[in-house]
XYZ file of C-alpha atoms in Angstrom:
752
model
C -0.124 0.175 0.355
C 0.937 3.613 -0.755
C 2.272 5.865 2.179
C -0.839 7.131 4.110
C -1.720 10.869 5.144
C -4.011 10.913 8.230
C -5.576 14.805 7.854
C -7.232 15.425 10.880
C -7.984 18.910 13.506
C -6.080 16.973 16.188
C -2.770 14.997 16.157
C -3.192 11.523 18.125
C -0.723 13.100 20.742
C -1.030 16.541 22.354
C 1.602 18.680 23.078
C 2.420 20.858 25.808
C 5.341 22.092 27.702
C 6.284 21.872 31.295
C 9.044 23.957 32.839
C 9.867 25.201 29.009
C 10.194 21.436 28.216
C 7.898 19.807 25.191
C 5.522 17.034 27.127
C 4.139 14.695 24.480
C 0.418 13.442 25.921
C -2.024 10.721 24.095
C -5.073 12.559 23.198
C -8.597 11.871 23.970
C -11.244 11.321 21.617
C -12.641 8.315 19.212
C -10.678 9.709 16.454
C -7.692 9.738 18.168
C -8.490 6.129 20.290
C -9.361 4.612 17.436
C -6.852 5.583 13.963
C -4.428 6.062 16.724
C -4.033 2.333 17.500
C -2.811 1.323 14.249
C -1.587 4.303 12.256
C 2.270 3.310 13.129
C 1.980 -0.027 12.048
C 2.112 0.701 8.422
C 3.423 3.125 6.137
C 1.838 6.193 7.217
C 1.623 10.516 8.374
C -0.598 12.177 10.300
C -1.144 15.649 9.806
C -3.026 17.861 12.260
C -2.862 20.177 15.251
C -0.705 19.523 18.091
C -2.770 20.926 20.812
C -0.078 23.799 21.507
C -0.845 27.654 20.899
C 2.333 29.843 19.946
C 3.321 33.145 18.437
C 4.280 33.853 14.519
C 7.379 34.442 15.841
C 8.617 31.409 18.235
C 10.142 29.694 14.591
C 12.464 28.222 16.959
C 10.065 26.987 19.511
C 8.154 25.203 15.894
C 11.564 23.685 14.950
C 11.185 21.560 17.962
C 7.608 20.489 17.703
C 7.807 19.537 14.490
C 11.166 16.997 15.153
C 9.365 16.108 17.894
C 6.565 15.150 15.875
C 8.541 13.791 13.297
C 9.473 10.638 15.798
C 5.456 10.156 16.220
C 5.040 9.895 12.378
C 3.324 13.167 12.521
C 2.591 16.854 10.857
C 1.952 19.767 12.744
C -0.313 22.414 11.878
C 0.125 25.996 13.894
C -2.831 27.483 14.807
C -3.185 30.343 16.765
C -5.600 31.222 19.679
C -7.240 33.585 17.864
C -7.736 31.082 15.268
C -8.598 28.584 17.911
C -11.295 30.582 19.238
C -13.110 31.602 16.012
C -12.562 28.275 14.110
C -12.992 25.478 16.356
C -14.255 27.066 19.121
C -16.596 28.840 16.903
C -17.512 27.747 13.501
C -17.087 23.976 14.404
C -18.497 23.818 17.935
C -21.024 26.362 17.803
C -22.431 26.108 13.930
C -21.488 22.836 12.996
C -21.554 20.462 15.921
C -25.213 21.510 17.221
C -26.635 21.572 13.607
C -25.186 18.082 12.993
C -26.591 16.467 16.130
C -30.290 18.207 15.616
C -29.454 21.296 18.163
C -29.823 23.900 15.290
C -31.661 25.836 17.937
C -27.948 26.063 19.720
C -26.006 26.900 16.366
C -24.954 30.482 15.522
C -24.223 31.397 11.528
C -21.248 33.984 11.921
C -19.960 35.222 8.862
C -16.982 35.824 10.605
C -16.101 32.459 11.723
C -17.260 31.007 8.644
C -14.084 33.225 7.502
C -11.563 31.791 9.555
C -13.151 28.334 9.054
C -12.220 28.599 4.895
C -8.608 30.192 6.346
C -8.182 27.765 8.496
C -9.245 24.798 6.045
C -6.705 25.881 3.530
C -3.876 26.118 6.085
C -4.265 22.583 6.250
C -4.535 22.278 2.568
C -0.820 23.975 3.030
C 0.078 21.584 5.523
C -0.602 18.729 3.190
C 0.888 19.702 -0.085
C 4.335 20.221 2.255
C 4.307 16.656 2.945
C 2.622 15.318 0.174
C 4.182 13.164 -2.155
C 3.290 11.655 -5.687
C 1.069 8.100 -5.171
C -0.032 9.047 -1.068
C -3.332 8.292 -0.165
C -5.084 11.206 1.355
C -7.679 10.473 4.315
C -9.547 13.593 5.843
C -11.330 12.930 8.621
C -14.182 14.204 10.139
C -16.498 18.003 10.422
C -13.349 20.424 11.384
C -12.159 19.990 7.545
C -15.534 19.293 5.502
C -14.197 21.988 3.052
C -10.281 20.256 2.738
C -11.575 17.557 -0.155
C -12.009 20.024 -2.718
C -9.331 22.375 -1.626
C -6.544 19.581 -2.337
C -8.462 18.023 -5.737
C -7.542 21.093 -7.056
C -4.196 21.200 -6.625
C -3.787 17.775 -6.573
C -6.293 16.761 -9.408
C -5.024 13.318 -9.783
C -4.528 12.504 -6.399
C -5.981 9.613 -3.847
C -8.377 11.700 -1.281
C -11.168 10.315 1.124
C -13.055 11.897 3.657
C -14.820 10.178 6.870
C -17.365 11.778 8.609
C -17.682 10.769 12.002
C -20.446 12.334 13.721
C -24.298 12.490 12.052
C -25.308 14.199 9.312
C -28.856 15.676 9.651
C -32.131 14.960 7.440
C -32.254 18.343 4.703
C -34.484 20.325 6.178
C -32.290 20.580 9.496
C -28.976 20.631 7.117
C -30.700 23.522 4.762
C -30.274 25.883 7.790
C -27.074 25.726 7.368
C -26.172 29.704 5.102
C -22.601 28.327 3.801
C -24.300 24.382 2.942
C -23.633 24.511 -0.769
C -20.217 25.596 -0.398
C -19.478 22.462 2.634
C -21.149 19.510 0.312
C -19.126 21.174 -2.436
C -16.454 20.679 -0.363
C -16.721 17.062 0.120
C -17.197 16.341 -3.206
C -13.866 16.607 -3.830
C -12.857 13.376 -2.171
C -13.224 9.933 -4.075
C -15.337 8.594 -1.348
C -16.986 9.303 1.618
C -17.680 7.229 4.527
C -19.990 7.499 7.193
C -21.240 5.305 10.154
C -24.679 4.487 9.038
C -27.182 4.248 6.196
C -28.891 6.854 7.627
C -26.365 9.271 7.286
C -25.629 8.465 3.835
C -28.938 9.074 3.367
C -29.446 12.440 4.324
C -26.218 13.148 2.713
C -27.302 12.011 -0.983
C -30.653 13.645 -0.364
C -28.766 17.131 0.600
C -26.386 16.765 -2.634
C -29.869 15.993 -4.516
C -31.777 18.912 -3.620
C -29.133 21.316 -3.346
C -26.790 21.039 -5.593
C -28.404 18.969 -8.170
C -26.900 15.670 -8.771
C -27.841 12.414 -9.192
C -26.636 9.399 -7.223
C -27.383 5.842 -8.055
C -26.459 3.028 -5.012
C -24.122 6.313 -3.701
C -22.765 6.985 -6.905
C -22.376 10.463 -7.294
C -22.252 12.440 -10.783
C -21.121 16.002 -9.818
C -21.240 16.441 -13.812
C -16.992 16.887 -13.559
C -16.353 13.665 -11.499
C -17.838 10.476 -9.994
C -18.014 10.728 -6.371
C -18.963 7.604 -4.221
C -20.831 7.508 -0.558
C -20.935 4.266 1.782
C -21.149 3.170 4.979
C -18.297 1.812 7.329
C -19.478 1.545 11.328
C -16.088 2.374 12.987
C -14.832 -0.422 15.168
C -12.197 -0.423 17.854
C -9.168 -2.097 19.208
C -11.312 -4.751 20.133
C -8.342 -7.032 21.718
C -6.555 -3.913 23.655
C -9.596 -3.235 25.701
C -10.610 -7.497 26.047
C -6.804 -8.059 27.055
C -6.189 -5.301 29.337
C -9.784 -6.640 31.022
C -7.759 -9.281 32.456
C -4.308 -7.628 33.235
C -2.990 -7.018 36.588
C -2.735 -3.071 37.220
C -6.812 -3.226 35.699
C -7.876 -6.461 38.298
C -6.340 -4.527 40.922
C -8.293 -1.970 40.278
C -11.428 -4.097 39.718
C -11.054 -5.620 42.721
C -10.662 -1.961 44.341
C -14.103 -0.902 43.425
C -15.828 -3.630 43.690
C -14.724 -3.360 47.709
C -15.869 -0.016 47.777
C -19.591 -0.740 46.524
C -19.747 -4.110 47.755
C -22.932 -5.906 46.746
C -24.843 -2.964 45.082
C -25.242 -3.261 41.632
C -23.057 -0.812 39.820
C -24.213 1.662 36.959
C -21.756 3.418 34.702
C -22.730 6.363 32.499
C -19.078 7.502 30.850
C -19.233 10.144 28.218
C -17.264 13.377 27.376
C -19.221 16.422 28.758
C -21.990 17.997 26.025
C -25.452 18.537 25.204
C -25.875 15.784 22.761
C -24.909 13.038 25.977
C -28.298 13.552 27.265
C -26.327 13.033 30.521
C -29.306 15.344 32.533
C -32.444 13.191 31.036
C -30.161 9.943 32.700
C -30.064 11.525 35.648
C -33.790 12.386 36.142
C -34.486 8.817 34.914
C -32.173 7.366 37.376
C -34.278 9.851 39.968
C -37.540 8.183 38.630
C -36.559 4.811 39.177
C -35.857 5.237 42.541
C -38.888 6.978 43.459
C -40.660 4.582 41.765
C -38.822 1.533 43.242
C -37.768 2.114 46.802
C -36.399 -1.388 46.631
C -33.664 -0.217 44.360
C -32.839 2.189 47.796
C -29.043 1.662 48.804
C -28.894 -1.416 46.103
C -28.071 0.148 43.067
C -25.643 2.923 42.786
C -24.700 5.160 39.543
C -21.406 6.093 38.392
C -21.299 9.068 36.580
C -18.221 10.256 34.846
C -17.872 13.342 32.972
C -15.069 14.625 30.866
C -14.771 18.010 30.857
C -15.119 19.966 27.890
C -15.111 23.222 26.226
C -15.302 24.310 29.573
C -14.902 28.215 28.543
C -17.685 28.324 27.123
C -21.376 29.781 28.163
C -24.046 26.690 27.124
C -21.488 23.937 29.034
C -21.143 25.683 31.987
C -24.902 25.841 31.960
C -24.883 22.207 31.043
C -22.185 21.358 34.419
C -24.162 23.410 36.448
C -27.313 21.965 35.713
C -25.584 18.430 36.493
C -23.994 19.390 39.834
C -27.423 20.092 40.835
C -29.481 17.167 39.787
C -26.323 15.214 41.332
C -27.248 17.091 43.978
C -30.514 16.906 44.483
C -30.446 12.950 44.037
C -28.038 12.230 46.240
C -29.533 14.897 49.167
C -33.014 13.007 48.510
C -31.772 9.633 48.790
C -28.573 9.075 49.686
C -27.897 7.810 53.905
C -24.410 7.701 55.480
C -23.655 4.259 54.130
C -25.014 4.654 50.330
C -24.308 7.770 47.569
C -26.696 6.873 44.950
C -24.909 8.833 42.468
C -20.534 8.937 42.776
C -19.879 11.845 40.564
C -16.491 11.815 38.533
C -16.094 15.201 36.781
C -12.493 14.906 35.332
C -11.018 12.288 32.593
C -9.830 8.428 33.991
C -6.657 7.125 32.631
C -7.476 4.179 30.321
C -6.545 1.411 33.451
C -9.124 3.160 35.169
C -11.994 3.156 32.633
C -11.402 -0.637 31.790
C -11.631 -1.339 35.101
C -14.976 0.714 35.729
C -15.870 -1.543 32.452
C -15.676 -4.393 33.991
C -16.776 -3.632 37.318
C -19.589 -2.194 36.411
C -22.871 -4.196 35.905
C -25.030 -1.816 33.463
C -23.469 0.341 31.215
C -26.167 3.184 30.608
C -25.483 4.877 27.548
C -27.897 7.234 25.814
C -26.896 10.541 24.511
C -29.437 12.357 22.876
C -27.732 11.886 19.392
C -24.709 10.373 18.539
C -22.225 9.700 15.497
C -21.103 6.077 16.664
C -20.276 5.912 20.624
C -17.561 4.070 20.603
C -17.956 3.224 24.835
C -20.735 0.952 24.357
C -18.501 -0.714 21.862
C -15.875 -0.730 24.315
C -17.941 -2.053 27.661
C -18.993 -4.796 25.858
C -15.214 -5.835 24.549
C -14.396 -5.807 28.193
C -17.128 -8.014 29.582
C -14.884 -10.965 29.364
C -17.029 -13.706 31.591
C -19.982 -12.811 28.917
C -21.915 -11.048 31.789
C -23.077 -7.284 32.334
C -26.044 -5.613 30.461
C -25.754 -2.207 27.510
C -28.308 -0.121 27.683
C -28.213 1.561 24.568
C -29.889 4.882 22.986
C -31.462 4.614 19.291
C -30.243 8.134 18.554
C -26.898 6.223 18.835
C -25.204 5.096 15.374
C -23.694 1.744 17.499
C -27.392 0.978 18.338
C -27.506 -0.216 13.865
C -24.825 -2.815 14.956
C -25.582 -3.294 19.275
C -29.216 -4.684 18.230
C -28.554 -7.657 21.524
C -28.302 -4.233 23.574
C -31.212 -3.211 25.303
C -32.386 -0.184 22.816
C -34.426 2.608 24.113
C -35.726 6.011 23.705
C -33.555 8.505 25.637
C -36.406 10.682 25.328
C -38.394 8.262 27.046
C -38.283 8.445 30.704
C -40.300 5.433 31.041
C -38.818 3.466 28.574
C -35.214 4.045 30.187
C -36.201 3.559 33.868
C -38.181 0.176 32.262
C -35.074 -0.543 30.828
C -32.710 -0.078 33.935
C -34.881 -2.413 35.730
C -34.761 -5.614 33.237
C -30.745 -4.543 32.900
C -31.146 -5.641 36.854
C -33.378 -8.157 36.801
C -31.648 -9.848 33.594
C -30.712 -13.597 34.271
C -26.835 -14.103 33.807
C -27.697 -16.985 31.219
C -29.393 -14.273 28.800
C -26.384 -11.745 29.780
C -23.928 -13.752 28.546
C -25.737 -14.462 24.941
C -26.489 -11.592 24.285
C -22.992 -10.544 24.875
C -20.826 -12.782 22.800
C -23.230 -12.289 20.516
C -21.964 -8.594 20.053
C -17.813 -10.076 21.267
C -18.178 -11.771 17.814
C -19.206 -8.965 15.671
C -17.070 -6.791 17.516
C -13.732 -9.375 16.928
C -14.392 -9.762 13.729
C -15.261 -5.968 12.517
C -12.175 -4.534 14.678
C -10.740 -0.915 14.071
C -8.040 -2.348 11.296
C -11.020 -4.385 9.606
C -13.028 -0.737 9.422
C -9.757 1.021 8.008
C -8.855 -1.667 5.661
C -12.547 -2.061 4.015
C -12.870 2.100 3.948
C -9.654 2.252 1.878
C -10.092 -0.820 -0.619
C -13.165 1.280 -1.276
C -11.258 4.197 -1.834
C -9.302 2.032 -4.251
C -11.815 0.800 -5.922
C -13.800 4.452 -6.633
C -10.459 5.819 -7.674
C -9.725 3.553 -10.297
C -13.484 3.759 -11.550
C -12.356 8.069 -11.769
C -8.915 6.858 -13.168
C -11.304 4.225 -16.104
C -13.534 6.551 -16.896
C -10.746 9.620 -16.900
C -9.289 7.276 -19.807
C -12.208 8.076 -21.818
C -12.285 11.813 -21.222
C -11.246 14.335 -23.999
C -7.562 15.152 -22.751
C -5.644 18.043 -24.415
C -3.767 15.075 -26.562
C -6.845 13.720 -27.856
C -8.444 17.460 -28.369
C -5.376 17.715 -30.261
C -5.966 15.081 -32.391
C -9.712 15.395 -33.509
C -8.939 19.163 -34.292
C -5.823 17.697 -36.613
C -8.084 14.704 -37.674
C -10.731 17.617 -39.152
C -8.255 19.770 -40.286
C -7.338 16.796 -42.275
C -11.009 15.851 -43.527
C -12.348 17.419 -46.857
C -15.682 15.592 -45.856
C -16.797 16.421 -42.466
C -19.668 15.011 -41.034
C -20.673 16.986 -37.372
C -23.977 15.490 -35.901
C -24.842 18.123 -32.434
C -27.166 17.468 -29.997
C -28.767 21.052 -28.734
C -30.023 20.864 -25.074
C -27.112 19.711 -22.702
C -24.581 19.716 -25.065
C -24.732 22.976 -27.275
C -26.628 24.765 -24.518
C -27.140 24.127 -21.060
C -30.310 23.066 -19.737
C -33.356 25.498 -18.835
C -36.024 24.796 -15.814
C -38.554 25.915 -19.175
C -37.360 24.758 -22.556
C -38.641 27.573 -23.963
C -35.729 29.413 -22.218
C -32.942 27.210 -23.310
C -32.534 29.248 -26.303
C -29.341 29.523 -28.516
C -26.686 32.485 -27.339
C -24.539 34.822 -29.755
C -21.765 31.982 -29.565
C -23.631 29.137 -30.288
C -25.052 30.619 -33.092
C -22.301 31.726 -34.477
C -20.411 28.222 -34.191
C -22.793 26.827 -35.980
C -22.731 29.424 -38.906
C -18.733 29.088 -39.007
C -18.868 25.306 -38.957
C -21.681 25.494 -42.037
C -20.282 27.798 -43.979
C -17.174 25.717 -44.556
C -17.555 23.622 -47.861
C -15.725 20.633 -46.190
C -18.654 20.666 -43.539
C -21.747 19.031 -43.411
C -23.839 19.861 -39.898
C -26.839 18.595 -38.612
C -28.792 19.542 -35.374
C -30.043 16.673 -33.975
C -32.760 17.497 -31.230
C -35.630 16.429 -29.500
C -36.596 19.693 -29.921
C -40.364 19.987 -31.976
C -39.704 21.103 -35.636
C -41.431 24.460 -35.426
C -39.063 25.418 -32.786
C -35.662 24.254 -34.503
C -37.054 26.196 -37.745
C -37.513 29.374 -35.757
C -33.957 29.174 -34.212
C -32.017 28.032 -37.001
C -34.577 27.328 -40.381
C -32.536 29.991 -41.912
C -29.171 28.594 -41.227
C -27.202 26.123 -43.848
C -27.243 23.309 -41.846
C -29.597 19.802 -41.217
C -32.562 19.584 -38.672
C -33.518 16.887 -37.007
C -36.883 16.861 -34.605
C -38.567 14.935 -31.833
C -35.141 12.340 -31.768
C -35.767 11.510 -35.482
C -39.255 11.708 -36.711
C -39.055 15.118 -38.629
C -35.777 14.937 -41.210
C -35.033 18.638 -42.915
C -32.288 18.924 -45.150
C -29.794 21.407 -46.059
C -32.471 24.017 -47.828
C -34.811 21.664 -47.883
C -38.349 20.918 -46.535
C -39.115 18.830 -43.654
C -40.509 15.161 -44.297
C -40.900 12.194 -41.808
C -38.597 9.421 -41.062
C -41.394 7.499 -40.370
C -44.941 6.495 -41.675
C -46.192 7.479 -38.144
C -49.936 7.146 -35.580
C -50.348 9.572 -32.893
C -53.688 7.644 -31.819
C -52.092 6.462 -28.739
C -51.485 10.277 -27.203
C -55.477 10.394 -26.145
C -54.724 7.180 -24.087
C -51.227 8.574 -22.334
C -52.086 11.906 -21.423
C -54.304 11.740 -19.154
C -52.356 9.501 -16.988
C -49.419 12.509 -17.400
C -51.880 14.625 -16.869
C -52.255 12.901 -12.889
C -48.749 13.128 -12.462
C -48.548 16.450 -13.058
C -51.463 17.362 -10.910
C -49.567 15.062 -8.313
C -46.156 16.742 -9.236
C -45.873 20.656 -8.157
C -43.223 22.133 -10.954
C -43.863 19.093 -13.632
C -45.462 20.158 -17.108
C -46.962 17.915 -20.327
C -45.101 19.068 -23.416
C -46.733 17.752 -26.407
C -44.849 17.103 -29.706
C -45.971 15.943 -33.110
C -45.642 12.585 -32.538
C -44.043 12.434 -29.192
C -45.197 13.364 -24.955
C -43.141 14.611 -23.102
C -43.298 15.053 -18.895
C -40.869 17.589 -17.475
C -39.953 17.334 -13.928
C -36.828 19.891 -13.796
C -38.979 22.307 -11.759
C -40.155 19.526 -9.122
C -38.585 18.794 -5.570
C -35.556 16.258 -6.891
C -36.292 13.527 -4.625
C -40.448 13.473 -5.104
C -39.293 14.526 -8.756
C -37.360 11.179 -9.273
C -39.814 9.011 -6.866
C -42.599 10.307 -9.339
C -40.520 9.366 -12.450
C -40.091 5.716 -11.209
C -43.804 5.158 -10.801
C -44.663 6.920 -13.834
C -42.407 5.082 -15.498
C -43.843 1.872 -14.359
C -47.150 2.469 -15.057
C -46.368 3.948 -18.551
C -44.817 0.495 -19.000
C -48.299 -1.276 -18.480
C -50.179 0.790 -20.014
C -47.512 0.800 -23.302
C -47.118 -2.792 -23.549
C -49.581 -3.380 -26.589
C -48.660 0.095 -28.374
C -45.584 0.733 -30.475
C -44.437 3.485 -28.892
C -41.783 3.425 -25.907
C -40.695 4.729 -22.718
C -37.208 7.200 -22.549
C -36.189 8.292 -19.273
C -33.500 11.347 -20.291
C -32.468 14.353 -18.313
C -35.295 14.798 -15.664
C -37.919 14.192 -18.206
C -39.732 10.987 -19.428
C -40.826 10.735 -22.911
C -43.134 8.786 -24.823
C -42.726 8.335 -28.286
C -42.689 6.094 -31.472
C -40.371 3.149 -31.624
C -39.471 2.828 -34.596
C -37.613 6.545 -34.829
C -34.810 7.447 -32.743
C -31.862 9.405 -33.057
C -29.469 6.741 -34.355
C -31.944 6.020 -37.626
C -32.490 9.749 -38.618
C -28.351 9.964 -38.290
C -27.989 7.286 -40.774
C -29.297 9.293 -43.452
C -25.806 11.162 -43.462
C -23.873 8.692 -41.912
C -24.219 6.075 -44.822
C -24.562 8.924 -47.952
C -20.872 8.503 -48.386
C -17.336 7.408 -46.840
C -16.478 11.049 -45.149
C -13.113 11.685 -43.864
C -13.876 13.007 -40.659
C -17.435 12.040 -38.431
C -18.110 13.743 -34.861
C -20.896 13.162 -33.174
C -21.476 14.858 -29.353
C -24.566 14.157 -27.357
C -25.699 14.046 -23.318
C -28.553 11.595 -22.811
C -29.992 8.893 -23.072
C -31.613 9.220 -26.368
C -27.629 10.417 -27.821
C -26.777 6.618 -26.873
C -28.628 5.666 -29.754
C -26.853 8.032 -32.034
C -23.586 6.587 -30.888
C -24.580 3.031 -31.210
C -24.584 3.914 -35.347
C -20.990 5.897 -34.951
C -18.277 3.702 -36.885
C -15.030 2.915 -34.780
C -12.721 5.510 -35.967
C -15.761 8.237 -35.370
C -15.522 10.945 -32.838
C -18.081 10.053 -30.828
C -18.447 12.203 -27.286
C -20.825 12.198 -24.406
C -21.147 15.259 -22.110
C -20.791 14.309 -18.618
C -18.580 11.119 -17.110
C -21.296 8.656 -17.347
C -20.926 5.021 -18.768
C -21.946 5.561 -22.414
C -21.150 3.826 -26.047
C -19.352 6.975 -27.220
C -15.857 6.542 -27.290
C -14.983 9.846 -25.574
C -16.362 11.879 -22.690
C -16.650 15.545 -22.252
C -16.470 16.515 -18.379
C -19.407 19.525 -18.930
C -21.295 20.881 -21.055
C -19.124 24.431 -21.232
C -16.412 22.642 -22.868
C -18.638 21.875 -25.775
C -18.167 25.413 -27.881
C -14.941 26.059 -27.143
C -13.513 22.455 -28.492
C -15.769 23.147 -31.478
C -14.435 26.659 -31.679
C -10.739 25.103 -32.112
C -12.259 23.054 -35.004
C -13.508 26.546 -36.490
C -9.562 27.807 -36.008
C -8.495 25.483 -38.362
C -11.043 26.602 -40.893
C -9.942 30.168 -40.578
C -6.207 29.959 -40.336
C -6.295 27.720 -43.899
C -8.203 30.560 -45.362
C -6.525 33.274 -44.478
C -3.458 31.421 -45.239
C -1.885 31.649 -42.226
C -1.373 27.967 -41.321
C -0.990 24.965 -44.462
C -3.336 21.893 -42.776
C -1.284 19.184 -41.015
C -0.326 16.421 -43.352
C -1.854 13.621 -41.609
C -3.305 10.575 -43.770
C -6.339 10.377 -44.369
C -7.640 6.298 -42.291
C -5.227 7.513 -39.159
C -8.490 8.944 -37.593
C -8.968 5.672 -35.556
C -5.905 5.932 -33.939
C -6.713 8.980 -32.431
C -6.922 7.320 -29.192
C -8.114 4.347 -27.687
C -11.614 3.039 -29.223
């Protein structure tokens, strides 16, 4: 495997200064714990903030830090106190964190913090560029760096770039509150593969991309117009054996004995979380209070060990949360406590690894009930330490881990009665049932541990990049473009078959608004003036529209995807004898779907009907189109008509005509020196199918196609045609002789 560059907000080691000396300490958090356990086992480099604030002029100190981190396979990104305030505490934790966890009322939308967020992402990009080597795999992590993938893509267009999102991705209705929502999504789409913990997060992300950016997706594959990006789920695992083995170690066993001695025969309920409003700690305490109130028999028999790791202590909302927790703990202990029993043992500090594992091992119940959590590795860690199989996990359905740990007691953290009942069930659960549940979860966690998670993600990243590379081989590169232009210049008999909507002009919300601009008209005029050229415009438009726009030009016209054909300076004629009697059966169905789908409308042509849904809400439009297509296939089963899907349209037309058959009127006329066919959607595949191997057939966009080549986007079509026109201009002016390419070499312009 090539070298892995891991990029995250924090490094897996934290640097501080004590008595003028640098001190390295392991960072806390799910990412540092999970990924930090394996990255040194392979050739890798971790890029991130080392946790220390330095002034700009402390270059000597920076040098010492860089050297110290190099030994840890790390490279620092230095941030100022101003950056930390506005980027980390500001946009990351006051905007993105609450919004992405569905606490949108807590979110602040400050343009200043957004600007700093952009600038810090650029600084991370600069840091990656300092150390990146050809062939590196770049893996960006989490919401702090959502703009970074696209920034890297712009500087390293061929790099293998992945992004993993460690927290929830909310529904579109929540995400749309963010003023900079499109910029964030565009930033993520610079990656080849975007990973999430659960399918729900993937679904929400794809929905937002479709609704906000208009990009369609199929089975998690997003077609942006310039690239193909994949989104998929990868539930993060833990270093299973690290926790399981630690549970049996001498230091941990010693601490377990001390805990048991302190609590005696009382049942221990463990609640371990970072102090954060997303964790639902006050609701947990209120549920424990309700248990003791409703079931007095548990008083003196059960203790809640509440561990709250300090977090963002300088933020007012977190100060208020701590005050609320302190008050609840005090109220419960004052209400029920006795001289020999404290209901809630409260620890407001970070626990060392051995102590944490000891509490996991000693606790009879783990109460893990966040209001929202991307994954929650603590639930998995608790199960891993239960080496004898006993213990009960109570887990919130709002945690990503709930989708994997179905044998736990799953609860809605907002339902106090359900949480109380879950605690009662856990306290009464027979040991045999505990073991059966835990062994099943342990096998799953052992099988899909953090190394498997990393390997799975990186394998899929490699697959995504391979698909991108494979498709990019068909993209019209400068070299292929130059060959095309040279073959055009060498040809004496040239045929140009050009689609209109989505090819010569971009799509418009209303078809009548997609009128040809000056640039498009000029290109067609100049191409048609060259005596060597036969230019044919092939469109799904009706003949009256094409006549109004292009009737005065010296070009051939094909209307309604091949129903009507018009030679240069000729009259319209039907390609085949057709009937439109079937319209009466189809039109009422299209009207029904139009009434049910706001923004859609029906377009009637001479021998076809088109249902447009470009202006509809994207998800609704896609679903209605699917339903309509199914209904139409049944309705047209005995009619001589076909149902075609275009770019946000469904067209019903006679099956005996298509663009390919119409184009054969020109293609088969003589042996052309040069043939160019350009189109963008499904209807153009019929055109590409009749092209000879040596013809330049070009699909606009990166979707799979029968065409030999792809142009990245519609905006590239006119510049390509202008390059051809320049050859004619140079020849007319006598400034340049035609390139001396031999006829017959057209097929060698690029792989067929």
